[in-house]
PDB file of C-alpha atoms in Angstrom:
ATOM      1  CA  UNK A1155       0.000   0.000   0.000  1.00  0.00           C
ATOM      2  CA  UNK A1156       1.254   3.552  -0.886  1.00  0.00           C
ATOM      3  CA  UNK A1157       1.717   6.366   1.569  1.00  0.00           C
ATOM      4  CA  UNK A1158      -0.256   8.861   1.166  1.00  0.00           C
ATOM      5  CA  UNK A1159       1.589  12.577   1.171  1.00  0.00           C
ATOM      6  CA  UNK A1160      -0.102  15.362   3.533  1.00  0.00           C
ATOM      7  CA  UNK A1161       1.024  17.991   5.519  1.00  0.00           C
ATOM      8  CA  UNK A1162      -0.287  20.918   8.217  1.00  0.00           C
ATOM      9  CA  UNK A1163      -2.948  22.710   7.176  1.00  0.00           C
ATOM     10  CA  UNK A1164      -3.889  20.535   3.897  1.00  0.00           C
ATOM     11  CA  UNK A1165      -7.477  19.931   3.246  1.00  0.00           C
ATOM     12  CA  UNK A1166      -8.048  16.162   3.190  1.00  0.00           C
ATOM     13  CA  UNK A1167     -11.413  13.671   1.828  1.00  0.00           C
ATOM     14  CA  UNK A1168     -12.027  11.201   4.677  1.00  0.00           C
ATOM     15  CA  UNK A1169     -13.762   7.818   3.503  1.00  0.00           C
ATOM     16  CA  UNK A1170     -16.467   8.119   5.988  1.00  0.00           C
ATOM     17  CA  UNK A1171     -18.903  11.561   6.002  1.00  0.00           C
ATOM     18  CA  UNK A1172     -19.335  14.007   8.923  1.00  0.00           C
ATOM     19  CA  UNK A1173     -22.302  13.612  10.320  1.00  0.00           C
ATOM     20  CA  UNK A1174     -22.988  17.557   9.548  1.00  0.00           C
ATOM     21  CA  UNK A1175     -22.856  16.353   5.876  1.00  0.00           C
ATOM     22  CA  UNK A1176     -19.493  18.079   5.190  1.00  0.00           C
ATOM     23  CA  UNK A1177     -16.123  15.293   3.717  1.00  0.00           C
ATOM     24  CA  UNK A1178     -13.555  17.694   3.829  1.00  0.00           C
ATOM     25  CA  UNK A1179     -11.716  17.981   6.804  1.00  0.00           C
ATOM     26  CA  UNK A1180      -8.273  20.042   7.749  1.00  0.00           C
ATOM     27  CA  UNK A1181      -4.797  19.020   8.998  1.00  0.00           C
ATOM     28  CA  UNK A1182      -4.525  20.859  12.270  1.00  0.00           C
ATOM     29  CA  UNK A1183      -1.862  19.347  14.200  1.00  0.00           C
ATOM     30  CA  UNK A1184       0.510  16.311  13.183  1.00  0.00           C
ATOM     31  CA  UNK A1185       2.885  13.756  15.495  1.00  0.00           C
ATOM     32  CA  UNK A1186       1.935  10.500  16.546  1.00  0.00           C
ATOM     33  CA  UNK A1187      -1.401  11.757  16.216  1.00  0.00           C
ATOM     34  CA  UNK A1188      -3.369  14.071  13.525  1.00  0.00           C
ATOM     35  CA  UNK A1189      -6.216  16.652  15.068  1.00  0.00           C
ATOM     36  CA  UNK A1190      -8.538  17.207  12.222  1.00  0.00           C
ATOM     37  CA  UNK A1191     -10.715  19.849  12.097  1.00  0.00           C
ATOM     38  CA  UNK A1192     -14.056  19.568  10.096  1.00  0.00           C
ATOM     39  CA  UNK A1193     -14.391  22.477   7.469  1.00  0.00           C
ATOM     40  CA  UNK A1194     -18.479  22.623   7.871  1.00  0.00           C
ATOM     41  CA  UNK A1195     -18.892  22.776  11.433  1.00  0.00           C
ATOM     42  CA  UNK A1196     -15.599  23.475  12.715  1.00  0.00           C
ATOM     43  CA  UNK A1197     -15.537  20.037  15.099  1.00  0.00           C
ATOM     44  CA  UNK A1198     -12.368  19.099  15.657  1.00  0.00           C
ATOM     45  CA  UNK A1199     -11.355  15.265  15.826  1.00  0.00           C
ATOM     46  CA  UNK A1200      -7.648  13.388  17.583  1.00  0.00           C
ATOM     47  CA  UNK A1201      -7.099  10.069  15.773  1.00  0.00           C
ATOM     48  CA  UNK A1202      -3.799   7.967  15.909  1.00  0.00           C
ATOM     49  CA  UNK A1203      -1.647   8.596  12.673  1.00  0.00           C
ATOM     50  CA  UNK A1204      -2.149   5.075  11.580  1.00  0.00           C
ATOM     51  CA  UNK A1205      -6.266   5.204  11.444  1.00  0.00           C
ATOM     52  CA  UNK A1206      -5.920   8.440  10.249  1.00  0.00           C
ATOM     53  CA  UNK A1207      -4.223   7.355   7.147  1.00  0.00           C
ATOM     54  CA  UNK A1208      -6.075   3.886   6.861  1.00  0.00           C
ATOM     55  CA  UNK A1209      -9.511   6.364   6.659  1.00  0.00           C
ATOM     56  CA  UNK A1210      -7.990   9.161   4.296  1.00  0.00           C
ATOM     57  CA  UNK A1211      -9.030   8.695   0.688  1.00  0.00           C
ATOM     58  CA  UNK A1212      -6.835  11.958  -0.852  1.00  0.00           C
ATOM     59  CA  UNK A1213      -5.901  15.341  -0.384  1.00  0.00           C
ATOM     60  CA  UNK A1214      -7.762  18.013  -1.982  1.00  0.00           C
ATOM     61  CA  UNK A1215      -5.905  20.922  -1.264  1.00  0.00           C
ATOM     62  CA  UNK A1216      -2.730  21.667  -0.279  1.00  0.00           C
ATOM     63  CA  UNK A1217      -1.217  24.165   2.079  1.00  0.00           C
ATOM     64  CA  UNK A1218       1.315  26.686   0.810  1.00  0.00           C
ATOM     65  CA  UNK A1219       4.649  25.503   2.052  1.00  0.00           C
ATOM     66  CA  UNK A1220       7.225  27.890   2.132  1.00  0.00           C
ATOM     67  CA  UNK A1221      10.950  26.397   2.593  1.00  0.00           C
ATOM     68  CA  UNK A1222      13.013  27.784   4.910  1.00  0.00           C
TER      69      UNK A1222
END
């Protein structure tokens, strides 16, 4: 299985809805685990990196990264 690339403060599609109706969720804070915050009713959600990426279906946006 491929890794899938995301960063802070992408915009990611999560397999499974939002109960609010909204699929698009953002990258808040990253480690062992990934805070995501939901972009329709601004819940916010901890999940362990490894469900996180077992439940992400793609990135939709990306943040700007600037390199320093």
């Amino acid at each position: 299985m491929q890794r899938k690339d995301f960063g802070l403060g992408d915009v990611v599609e999560m397999k499974k809805a939002h109960p609010c109706g909204t699929n698009a969720w953002k990258v808040i804070r990253m480690g062992m685990d990934i805070r995501i915050k939901c972009t329709g009713c601004e819940h916010s959600v901890l999940l362990p990196r490894m469900r996180f990426e077992q439940k992400l279906k793609k990135v939709l946006m990306s943040a700007e990264r600037e390199d320093i």
